[in-house]
Coordinates of C-alpha atoms in Angstrom, one line a residue:
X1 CA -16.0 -25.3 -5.0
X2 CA -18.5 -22.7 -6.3
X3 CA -21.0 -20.0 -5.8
X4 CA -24.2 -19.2 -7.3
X5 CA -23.6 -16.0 -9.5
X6 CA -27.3 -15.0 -8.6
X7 CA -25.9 -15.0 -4.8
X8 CA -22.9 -13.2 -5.7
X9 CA -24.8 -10.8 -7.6
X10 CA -27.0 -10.2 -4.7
X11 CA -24.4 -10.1 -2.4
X12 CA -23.4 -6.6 -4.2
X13 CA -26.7 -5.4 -4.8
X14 CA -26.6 -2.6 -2.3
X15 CA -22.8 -1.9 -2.5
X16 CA -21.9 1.8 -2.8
X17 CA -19.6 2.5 -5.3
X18 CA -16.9 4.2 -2.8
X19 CA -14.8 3.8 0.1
X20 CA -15.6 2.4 3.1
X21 CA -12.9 4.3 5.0
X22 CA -14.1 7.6 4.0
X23 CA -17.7 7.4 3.6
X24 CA -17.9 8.7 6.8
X25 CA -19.6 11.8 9.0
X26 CA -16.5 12.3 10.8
X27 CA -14.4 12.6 7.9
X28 CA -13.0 16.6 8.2
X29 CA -14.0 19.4 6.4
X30 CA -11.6 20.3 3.4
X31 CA -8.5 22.9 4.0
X32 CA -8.4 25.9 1.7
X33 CA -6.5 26.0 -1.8
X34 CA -3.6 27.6 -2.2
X35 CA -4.1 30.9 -4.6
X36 CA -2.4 33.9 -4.8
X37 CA 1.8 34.4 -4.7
X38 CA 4.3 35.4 -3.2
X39 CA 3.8 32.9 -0.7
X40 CA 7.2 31.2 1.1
X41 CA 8.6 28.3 3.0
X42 CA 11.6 26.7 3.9
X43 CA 9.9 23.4 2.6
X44 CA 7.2 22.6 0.2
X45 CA 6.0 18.7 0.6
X46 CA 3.9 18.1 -2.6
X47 CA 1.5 15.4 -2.2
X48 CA -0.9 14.5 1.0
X49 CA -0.6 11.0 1.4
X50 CA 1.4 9.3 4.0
X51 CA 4.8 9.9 2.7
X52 CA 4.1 13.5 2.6
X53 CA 2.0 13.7 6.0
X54 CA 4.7 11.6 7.8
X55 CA 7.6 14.3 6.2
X56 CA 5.7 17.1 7.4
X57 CA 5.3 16.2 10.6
X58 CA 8.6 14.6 10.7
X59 CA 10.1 17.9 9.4
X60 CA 8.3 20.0 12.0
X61 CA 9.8 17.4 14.8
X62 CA 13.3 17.9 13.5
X63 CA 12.9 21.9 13.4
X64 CA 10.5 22.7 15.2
X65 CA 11.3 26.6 13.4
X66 CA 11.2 25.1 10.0
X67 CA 8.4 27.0 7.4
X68 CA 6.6 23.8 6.0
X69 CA 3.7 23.7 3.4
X70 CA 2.2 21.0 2.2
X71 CA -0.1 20.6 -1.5
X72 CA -2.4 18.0 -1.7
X73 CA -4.0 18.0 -5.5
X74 CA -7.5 16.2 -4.1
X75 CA -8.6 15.9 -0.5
X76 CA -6.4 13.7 2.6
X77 CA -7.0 10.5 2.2
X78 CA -8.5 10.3 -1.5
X79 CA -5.8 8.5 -3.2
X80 CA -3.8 4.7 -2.1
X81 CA -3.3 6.2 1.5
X82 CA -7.1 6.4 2.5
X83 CA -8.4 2.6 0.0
X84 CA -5.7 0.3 0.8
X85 CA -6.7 -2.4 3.5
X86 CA -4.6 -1.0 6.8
X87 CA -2.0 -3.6 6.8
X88 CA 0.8 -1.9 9.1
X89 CA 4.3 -4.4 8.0
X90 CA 7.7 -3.8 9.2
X91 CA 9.2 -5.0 5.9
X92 CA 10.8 -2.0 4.4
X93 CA 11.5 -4.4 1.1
X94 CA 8.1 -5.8 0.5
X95 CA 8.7 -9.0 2.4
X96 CA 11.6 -11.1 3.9
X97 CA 12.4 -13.1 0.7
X98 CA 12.1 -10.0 -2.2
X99 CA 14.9 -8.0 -0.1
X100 CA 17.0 -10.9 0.6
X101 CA 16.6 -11.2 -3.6
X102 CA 17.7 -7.7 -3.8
X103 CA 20.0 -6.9 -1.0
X104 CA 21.4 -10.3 0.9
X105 CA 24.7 -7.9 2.0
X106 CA 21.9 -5.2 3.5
X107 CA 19.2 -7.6 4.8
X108 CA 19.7 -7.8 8.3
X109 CA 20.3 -4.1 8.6
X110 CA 16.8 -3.4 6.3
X111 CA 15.0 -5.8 9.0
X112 CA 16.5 -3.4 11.9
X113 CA 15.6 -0.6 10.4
X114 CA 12.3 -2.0 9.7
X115 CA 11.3 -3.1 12.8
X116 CA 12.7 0.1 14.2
X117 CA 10.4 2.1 11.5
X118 CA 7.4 0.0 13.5
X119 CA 8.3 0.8 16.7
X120 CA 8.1 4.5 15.9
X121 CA 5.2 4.6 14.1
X122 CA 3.3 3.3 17.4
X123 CA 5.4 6.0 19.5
X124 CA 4.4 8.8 17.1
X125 CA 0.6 7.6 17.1
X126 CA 1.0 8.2 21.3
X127 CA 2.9 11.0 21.0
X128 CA 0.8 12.7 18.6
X129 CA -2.8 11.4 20.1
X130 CA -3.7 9.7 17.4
X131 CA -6.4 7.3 17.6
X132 CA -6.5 5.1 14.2
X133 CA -7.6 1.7 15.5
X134 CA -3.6 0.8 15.5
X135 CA -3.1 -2.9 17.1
X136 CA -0.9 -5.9 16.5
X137 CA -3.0 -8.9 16.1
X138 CA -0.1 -10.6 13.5
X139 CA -0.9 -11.9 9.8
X140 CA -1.4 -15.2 8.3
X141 CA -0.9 -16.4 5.1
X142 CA -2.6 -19.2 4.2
X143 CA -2.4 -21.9 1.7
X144 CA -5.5 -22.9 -0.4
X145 CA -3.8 -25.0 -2.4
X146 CA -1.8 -28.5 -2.5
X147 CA 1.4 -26.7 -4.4
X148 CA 1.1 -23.3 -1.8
X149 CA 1.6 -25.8 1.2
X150 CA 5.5 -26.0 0.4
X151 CA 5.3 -22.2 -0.5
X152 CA 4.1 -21.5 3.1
X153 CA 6.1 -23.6 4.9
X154 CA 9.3 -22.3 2.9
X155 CA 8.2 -19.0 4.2
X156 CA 8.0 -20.2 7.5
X157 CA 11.3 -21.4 7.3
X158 CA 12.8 -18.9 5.7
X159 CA 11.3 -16.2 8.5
X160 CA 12.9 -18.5 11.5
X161 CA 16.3 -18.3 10.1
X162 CA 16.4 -14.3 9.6
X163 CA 14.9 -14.2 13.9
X164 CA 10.8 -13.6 13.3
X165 CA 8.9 -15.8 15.5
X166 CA 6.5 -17.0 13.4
X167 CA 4.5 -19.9 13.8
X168 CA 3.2 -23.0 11.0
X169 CA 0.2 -24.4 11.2
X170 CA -1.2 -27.4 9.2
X171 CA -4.6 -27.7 8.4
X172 CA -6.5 -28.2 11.8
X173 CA -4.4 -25.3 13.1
X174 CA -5.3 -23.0 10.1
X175 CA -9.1 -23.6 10.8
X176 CA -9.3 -23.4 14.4
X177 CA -7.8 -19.9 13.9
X178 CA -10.2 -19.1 11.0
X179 CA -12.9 -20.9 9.6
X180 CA -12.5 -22.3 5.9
X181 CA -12.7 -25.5 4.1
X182 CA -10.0 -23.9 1.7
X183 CA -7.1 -23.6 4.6
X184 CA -4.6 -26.3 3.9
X185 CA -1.6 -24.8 6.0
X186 CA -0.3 -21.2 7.1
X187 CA 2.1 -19.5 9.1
X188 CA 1.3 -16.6 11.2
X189 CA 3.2 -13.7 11.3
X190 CA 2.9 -12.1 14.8
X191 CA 4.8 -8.7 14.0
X192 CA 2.3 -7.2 11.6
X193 CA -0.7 -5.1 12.8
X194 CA -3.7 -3.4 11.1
X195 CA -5.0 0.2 11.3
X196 CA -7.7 2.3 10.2
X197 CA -6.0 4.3 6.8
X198 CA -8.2 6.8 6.7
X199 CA -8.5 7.8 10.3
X200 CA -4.4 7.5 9.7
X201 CA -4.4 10.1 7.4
X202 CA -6.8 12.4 9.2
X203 CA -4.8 12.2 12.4
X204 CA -1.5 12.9 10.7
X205 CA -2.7 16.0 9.1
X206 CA -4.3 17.1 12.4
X207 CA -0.9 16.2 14.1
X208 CA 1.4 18.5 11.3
X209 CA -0.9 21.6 11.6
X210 CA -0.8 21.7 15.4
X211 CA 3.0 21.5 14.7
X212 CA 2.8 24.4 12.4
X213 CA 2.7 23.1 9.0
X214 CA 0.4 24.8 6.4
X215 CA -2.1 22.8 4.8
X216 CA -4.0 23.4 1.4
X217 CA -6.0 20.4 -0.2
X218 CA -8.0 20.9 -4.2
X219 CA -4.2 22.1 -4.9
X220 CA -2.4 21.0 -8.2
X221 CA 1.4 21.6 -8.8
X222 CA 2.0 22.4 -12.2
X223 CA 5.6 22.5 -12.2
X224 CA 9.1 23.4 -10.8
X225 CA 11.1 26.7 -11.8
X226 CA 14.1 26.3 -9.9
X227 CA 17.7 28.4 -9.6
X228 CA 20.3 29.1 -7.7
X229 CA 18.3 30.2 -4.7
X230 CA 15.5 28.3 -4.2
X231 CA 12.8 26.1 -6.5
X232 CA 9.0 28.1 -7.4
X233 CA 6.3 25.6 -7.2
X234 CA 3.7 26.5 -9.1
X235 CA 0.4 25.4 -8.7
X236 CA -3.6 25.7 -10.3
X237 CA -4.1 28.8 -8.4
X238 CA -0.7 30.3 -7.5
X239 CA 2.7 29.5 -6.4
X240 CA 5.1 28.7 -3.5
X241 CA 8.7 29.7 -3.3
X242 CA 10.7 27.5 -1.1
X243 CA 14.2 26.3 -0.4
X244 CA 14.0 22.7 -0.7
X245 CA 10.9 20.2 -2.2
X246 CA 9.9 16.4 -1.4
X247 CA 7.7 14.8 -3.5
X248 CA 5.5 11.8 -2.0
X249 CA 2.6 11.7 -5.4
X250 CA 2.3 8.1 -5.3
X251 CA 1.1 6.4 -8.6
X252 CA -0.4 10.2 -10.1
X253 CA 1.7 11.5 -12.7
X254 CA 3.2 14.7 -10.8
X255 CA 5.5 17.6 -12.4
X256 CA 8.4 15.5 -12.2
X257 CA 8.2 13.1 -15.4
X258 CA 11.4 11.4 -14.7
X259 CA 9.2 9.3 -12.4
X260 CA 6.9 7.5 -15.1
X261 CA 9.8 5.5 -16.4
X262 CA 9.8 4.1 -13.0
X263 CA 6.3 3.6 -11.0
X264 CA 3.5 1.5 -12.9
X265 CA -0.2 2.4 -12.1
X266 CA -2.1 -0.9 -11.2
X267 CA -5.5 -1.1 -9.8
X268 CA -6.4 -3.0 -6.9
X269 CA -10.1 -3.6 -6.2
X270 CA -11.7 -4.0 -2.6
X271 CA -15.1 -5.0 -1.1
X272 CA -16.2 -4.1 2.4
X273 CA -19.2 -6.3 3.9
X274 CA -21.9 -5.4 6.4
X275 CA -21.2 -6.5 10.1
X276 CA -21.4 -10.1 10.9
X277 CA -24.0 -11.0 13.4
X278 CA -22.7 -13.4 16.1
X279 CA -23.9 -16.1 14.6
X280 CA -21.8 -15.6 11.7
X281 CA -18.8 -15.1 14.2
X282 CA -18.8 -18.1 15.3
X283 CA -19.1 -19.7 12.7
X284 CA -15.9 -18.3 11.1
X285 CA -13.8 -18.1 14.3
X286 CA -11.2 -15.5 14.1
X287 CA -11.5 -15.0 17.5
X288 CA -7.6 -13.4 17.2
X289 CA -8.7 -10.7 14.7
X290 CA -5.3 -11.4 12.7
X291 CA -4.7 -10.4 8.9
X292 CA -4.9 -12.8 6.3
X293 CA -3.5 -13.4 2.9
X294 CA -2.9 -16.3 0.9
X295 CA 0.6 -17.7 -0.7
X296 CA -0.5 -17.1 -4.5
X297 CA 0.9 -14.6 -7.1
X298 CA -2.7 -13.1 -7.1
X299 CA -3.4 -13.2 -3.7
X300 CA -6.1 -11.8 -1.3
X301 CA -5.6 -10.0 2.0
X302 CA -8.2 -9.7 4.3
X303 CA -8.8 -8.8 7.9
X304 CA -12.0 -7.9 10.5
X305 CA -12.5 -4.7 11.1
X306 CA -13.2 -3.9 14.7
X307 CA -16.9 -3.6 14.2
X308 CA -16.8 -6.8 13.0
X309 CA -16.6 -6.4 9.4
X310 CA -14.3 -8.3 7.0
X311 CA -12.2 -6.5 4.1
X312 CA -11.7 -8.2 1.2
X313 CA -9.5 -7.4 -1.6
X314 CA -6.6 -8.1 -3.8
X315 CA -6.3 -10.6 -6.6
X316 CA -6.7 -8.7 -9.7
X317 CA -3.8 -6.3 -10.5
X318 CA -4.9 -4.1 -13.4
X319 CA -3.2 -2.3 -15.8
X320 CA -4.7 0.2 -18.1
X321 CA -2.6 1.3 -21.4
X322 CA -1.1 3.1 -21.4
X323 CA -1.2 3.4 -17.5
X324 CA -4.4 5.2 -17.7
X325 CA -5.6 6.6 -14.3
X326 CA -9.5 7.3 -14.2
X327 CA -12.3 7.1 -11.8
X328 CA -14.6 5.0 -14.3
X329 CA -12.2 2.4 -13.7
X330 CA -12.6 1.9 -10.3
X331 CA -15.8 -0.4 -10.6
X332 CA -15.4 -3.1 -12.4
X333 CA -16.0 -7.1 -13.0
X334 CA -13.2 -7.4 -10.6
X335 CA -15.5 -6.8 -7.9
X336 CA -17.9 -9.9 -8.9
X337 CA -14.7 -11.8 -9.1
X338 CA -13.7 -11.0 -5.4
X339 CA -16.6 -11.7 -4.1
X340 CA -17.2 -15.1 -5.6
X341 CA -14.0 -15.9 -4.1
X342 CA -15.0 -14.5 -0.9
X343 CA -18.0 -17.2 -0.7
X344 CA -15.5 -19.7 -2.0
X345 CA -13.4 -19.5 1.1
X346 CA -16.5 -18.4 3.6
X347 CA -19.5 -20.7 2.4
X348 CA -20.8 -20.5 5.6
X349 CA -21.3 -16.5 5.6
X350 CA -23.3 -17.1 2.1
X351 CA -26.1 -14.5 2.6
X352 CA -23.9 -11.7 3.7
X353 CA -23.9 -8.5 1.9
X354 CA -21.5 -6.1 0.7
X355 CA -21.8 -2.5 2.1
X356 CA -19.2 -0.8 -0.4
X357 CA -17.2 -1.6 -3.3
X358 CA -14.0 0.4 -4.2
X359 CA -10.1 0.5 -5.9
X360 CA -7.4 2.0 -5.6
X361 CA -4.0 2.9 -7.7
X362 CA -1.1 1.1 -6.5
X363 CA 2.5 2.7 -7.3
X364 CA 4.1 -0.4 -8.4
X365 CA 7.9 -0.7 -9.1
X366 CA 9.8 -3.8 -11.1
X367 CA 11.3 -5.0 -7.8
X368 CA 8.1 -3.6 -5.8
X369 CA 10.2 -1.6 -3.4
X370 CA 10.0 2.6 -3.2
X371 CA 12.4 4.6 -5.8
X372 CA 14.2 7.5 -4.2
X373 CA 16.1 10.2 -5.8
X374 CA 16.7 13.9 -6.2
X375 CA 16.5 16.9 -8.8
X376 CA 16.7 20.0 -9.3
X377 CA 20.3 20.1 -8.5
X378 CA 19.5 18.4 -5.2
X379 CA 17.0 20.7 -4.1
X380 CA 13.8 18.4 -4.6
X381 CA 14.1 14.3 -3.3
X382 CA 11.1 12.0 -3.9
X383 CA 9.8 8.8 -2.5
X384 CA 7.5 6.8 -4.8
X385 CA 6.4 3.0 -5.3
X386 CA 5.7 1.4 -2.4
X387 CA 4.0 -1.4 -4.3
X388 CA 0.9 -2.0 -1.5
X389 CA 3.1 -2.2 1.1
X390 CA 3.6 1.4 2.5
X391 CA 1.4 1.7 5.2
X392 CA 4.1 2.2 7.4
X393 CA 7.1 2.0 5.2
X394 CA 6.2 5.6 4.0
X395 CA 7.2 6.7 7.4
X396 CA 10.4 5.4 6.2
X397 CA 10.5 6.9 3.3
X398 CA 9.3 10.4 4.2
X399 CA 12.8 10.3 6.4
X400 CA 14.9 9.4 4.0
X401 CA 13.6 11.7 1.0
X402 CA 14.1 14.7 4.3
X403 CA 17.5 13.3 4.6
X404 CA 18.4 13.3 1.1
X405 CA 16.9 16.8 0.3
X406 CA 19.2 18.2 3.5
X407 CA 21.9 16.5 2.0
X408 CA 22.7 15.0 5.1
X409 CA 24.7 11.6 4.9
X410 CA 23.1 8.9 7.2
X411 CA 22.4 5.1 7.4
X412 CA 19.3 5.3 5.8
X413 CA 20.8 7.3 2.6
X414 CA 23.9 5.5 2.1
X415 CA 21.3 2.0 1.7
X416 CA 21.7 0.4 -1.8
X417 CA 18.0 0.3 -1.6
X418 CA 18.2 4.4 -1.6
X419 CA 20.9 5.1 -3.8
X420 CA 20.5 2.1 -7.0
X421 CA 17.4 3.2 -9.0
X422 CA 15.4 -0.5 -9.9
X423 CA 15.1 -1.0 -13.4
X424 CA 12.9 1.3 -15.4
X425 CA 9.7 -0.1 -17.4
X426 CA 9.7 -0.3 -20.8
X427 CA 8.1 2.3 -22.9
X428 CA 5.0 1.6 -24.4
X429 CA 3.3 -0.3 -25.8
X430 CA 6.0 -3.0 -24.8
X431 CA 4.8 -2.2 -20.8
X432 CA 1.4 -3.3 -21.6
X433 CA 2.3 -6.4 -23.4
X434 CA 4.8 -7.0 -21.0
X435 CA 2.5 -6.8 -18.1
X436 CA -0.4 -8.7 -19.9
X437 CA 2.1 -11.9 -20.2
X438 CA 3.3 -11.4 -16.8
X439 CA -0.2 -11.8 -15.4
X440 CA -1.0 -14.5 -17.7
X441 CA 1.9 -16.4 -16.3
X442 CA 1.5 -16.2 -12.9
X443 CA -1.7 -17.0 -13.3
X444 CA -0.9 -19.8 -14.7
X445 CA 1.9 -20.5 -12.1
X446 CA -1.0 -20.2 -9.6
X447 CA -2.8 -23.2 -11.2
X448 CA 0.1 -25.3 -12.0
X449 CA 2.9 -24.9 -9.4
X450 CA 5.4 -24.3 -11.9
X451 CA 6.8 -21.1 -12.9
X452 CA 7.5 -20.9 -16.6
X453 CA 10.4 -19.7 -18.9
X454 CA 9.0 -15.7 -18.9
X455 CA 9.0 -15.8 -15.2
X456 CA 12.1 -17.1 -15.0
X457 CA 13.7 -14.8 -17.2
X458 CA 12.3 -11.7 -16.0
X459 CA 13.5 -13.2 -12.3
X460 CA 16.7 -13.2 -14.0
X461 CA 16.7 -9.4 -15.0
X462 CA 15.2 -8.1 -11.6
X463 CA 11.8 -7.1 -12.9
X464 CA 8.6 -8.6 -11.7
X465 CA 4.8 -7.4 -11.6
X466 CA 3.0 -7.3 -8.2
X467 CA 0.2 -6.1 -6.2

């Protein structure tokens, strides 16, 4: 099946080059810098996405009395926390089948713990008044071809036996749900929900000041001067002096450089269309609003919003030597690509424009699960590498980077997950190679079925390339 490339090209004729989620009137105005010295807190949080919004506010729960400050380098919600696609999972270990890979002895307690994490994001959104579109309409993951029918209903399987209620669907199922010639089976996922990221972000920052925390945004941390007493952060325009650090920077290179050898900068690439009329509802269906994804390597995710648009994005993974990070990379051919395959699964919505066109940097580890650690003789722990999967896993995350910072010993820090490092990546330029056959073969695992000798052998060492 294919699409004119003079439709697709139309399609993203008007796009803006930016995200949907923040292009926006009611996005807030920007907090000050911090500048000057001599400045002090109990705890410095460096970095302003959701692992470090969730610590602060989770810090400020704990001790109510505790001095927090937190440094954001851009504005809230710039970076992964405010592009991705808003798909809230309880999987702590980027789906049921990579941590039963890693950790069969610790499954069932990461699924607890998980589904735990879930239920107290949705208090704290109550509790704190935030309104961020949060709802639970499930996921399903489709197949679109012959070879990802037995993918899917291994998944199904495999979800049934560990307790999740999920629920297969063959083809007639799969398109009275939603709409596509392409659906050959799925299995839905009931526990996962979507949310608005941005309005996330914005609402967890408005729920840490009211606690007491200290905001600055358009603040850079240069570095760490730590001793005996305490660790100076210094920053663009000043410093900090605090007692203890967490560091949530995501895919950016921050002060700490231990963390390159660990967290691989991908790009992932997202379209966002115009509403659909109700004409074009019902055609598609999706009368349940759920997520969707497909059972490939390079899959798409996708979801409604709740003014009717659809998000599309996902496929591409890319990798820039030597893990370049740069705004002219964010618009690319990977766009026309997406939304090719977007008419490809939706030929009835051909005709439908694009509104904005956008990516992201994804922190991406080789077993696609967070890294956790601590320096400065135990005075700084960091959280990175959620892999496109922290949505609500950084909630997680923020508690155990507090925990291990406090040195306190609890369930969550004595995890294998927490305290074995994955492997590192190699150094360059064998990381780029690397990933360049990686993608090659699971592309090619995509079209055949069959996953070849590389695969397998990097399956063998624990290291894998995702999305």
């Amino acid at each position: 099946m294919t699409t004119d490339p003079a439709a697709v090209r139309a399609s993203l004729a008007d796009a803006t080059p930016d995200v949907f989620w923040t292009d926006r009137p009611e996005r807030p105005a920007p907090r000050a810098a911090l500048t000057g010295s001599g400045h002090r807190a109990d705890l410095v949080i460096v970095g302003g996405g959701f692992t470090g919004l969730w610590a602060a506010v989770q810090a400020k729960e704990d001790n109510p009395s505790r001095e927090v400050v937190l440094l954001e380098r851009g504005r809230f919600g710039v970076a992964a926390s405010g592009r991705n696609g808003g798909f809230v999972s309880p999987s702590l270990t980027h789906g049921l089948a990579q941590g039963l890979a890693c950790w069969p002895e610790e499954i069932e307690t990461l699924e607890r713990l998980g589904a735990q994490n879930m239920t107290d994001l949705a208090d704290s959104l109550t509790r704190h008044g935030i309104d961020a579109d949060f709802h639970v309409p499930g996921e399903i993951t489709m197949a679109l071809t012959e070879h990802q029918v037995g993918t899917v209903r291994e998944g199904y399987e495999l979800h049934r036996a560990h307790g999740i209620p999920v629920t297969l669907l063959d083809a007639a199922e799969a398109r009275a749900r939603v709409n596509s010639p392409r659906y050959l089976s799925g299995f839905l996922d009931p526990t996962v929900g979507l949310v608005d990221p941005a309005r996330l972000v914005w609402g967890l920052a408005d729920a840490a000041e009211r606690l007491g925390v200290r905001l600055h945004e358009d603040t850079s941390v240069t570095g760490f001067d730590a001793d005996i007493a305490g660790v100076t952060v210094r920053t663009e325009w000043g410093s900090v002096r605090a007692d203890r650090v967490v560091l949530g920077t995501g895919a950016f290179r921050g002060p700490l450089k231990r963390l390159a050898h660990y967290t691989l900068p991908v790009y992932d690439h997202v379209l966002m269309t115009e509403p659909l009329s109700p004409a074009q509802l019902d055609a598609v269906g999706w009368h349940g609003r759920e997520g969707l994804t497909d059972a490939g390597n390079q899959f798409h995710y996708y979801r409604r919003t709740l003014d009717d648009r659809v998000l599309f994005g996902g496929y591409d993974a890319n990798y820039h030597f030597p893990g370049r990070i740069d705004p002219r990379l964010e618009q690319s051919s990977s766009h026309d690509l997406l939304a090719r395959h977007f008419f490809e699964i939706f030929p009835q919505l051909q005709g439908l424009r694009f509104t904005h066109r956008w990516a992201g940097v994804i922190d991406t580890t080789t077993r696609f699960t967070p890294v956790f650690g601590t320096a400065l003789g135990g005075r700084l722990a960091y959280a990175v590498g959620y892999t496109g999967l922290g949505v609500a896993s950084t909630r997680f995350g923020a508690q155990v980077a507090l925990d291990l910072v406090d040195g306190r010993d609890t369930e969550v820090t004595a995890l294998e997950m927490v305290r074995k490092k994955p492997l590192p990546f190699p150094p360059e330029p064998f990381r780029y190679v690397g990933v360049r056959a990686t993608r090659a073969s699971l592309a090619a695992e995509d079209r055949t079925g069959r996953r070849n000798l590389w695969l397998r052998a990097m399956d063998a060492v624990g290291i894998g390339f995702d999305s």
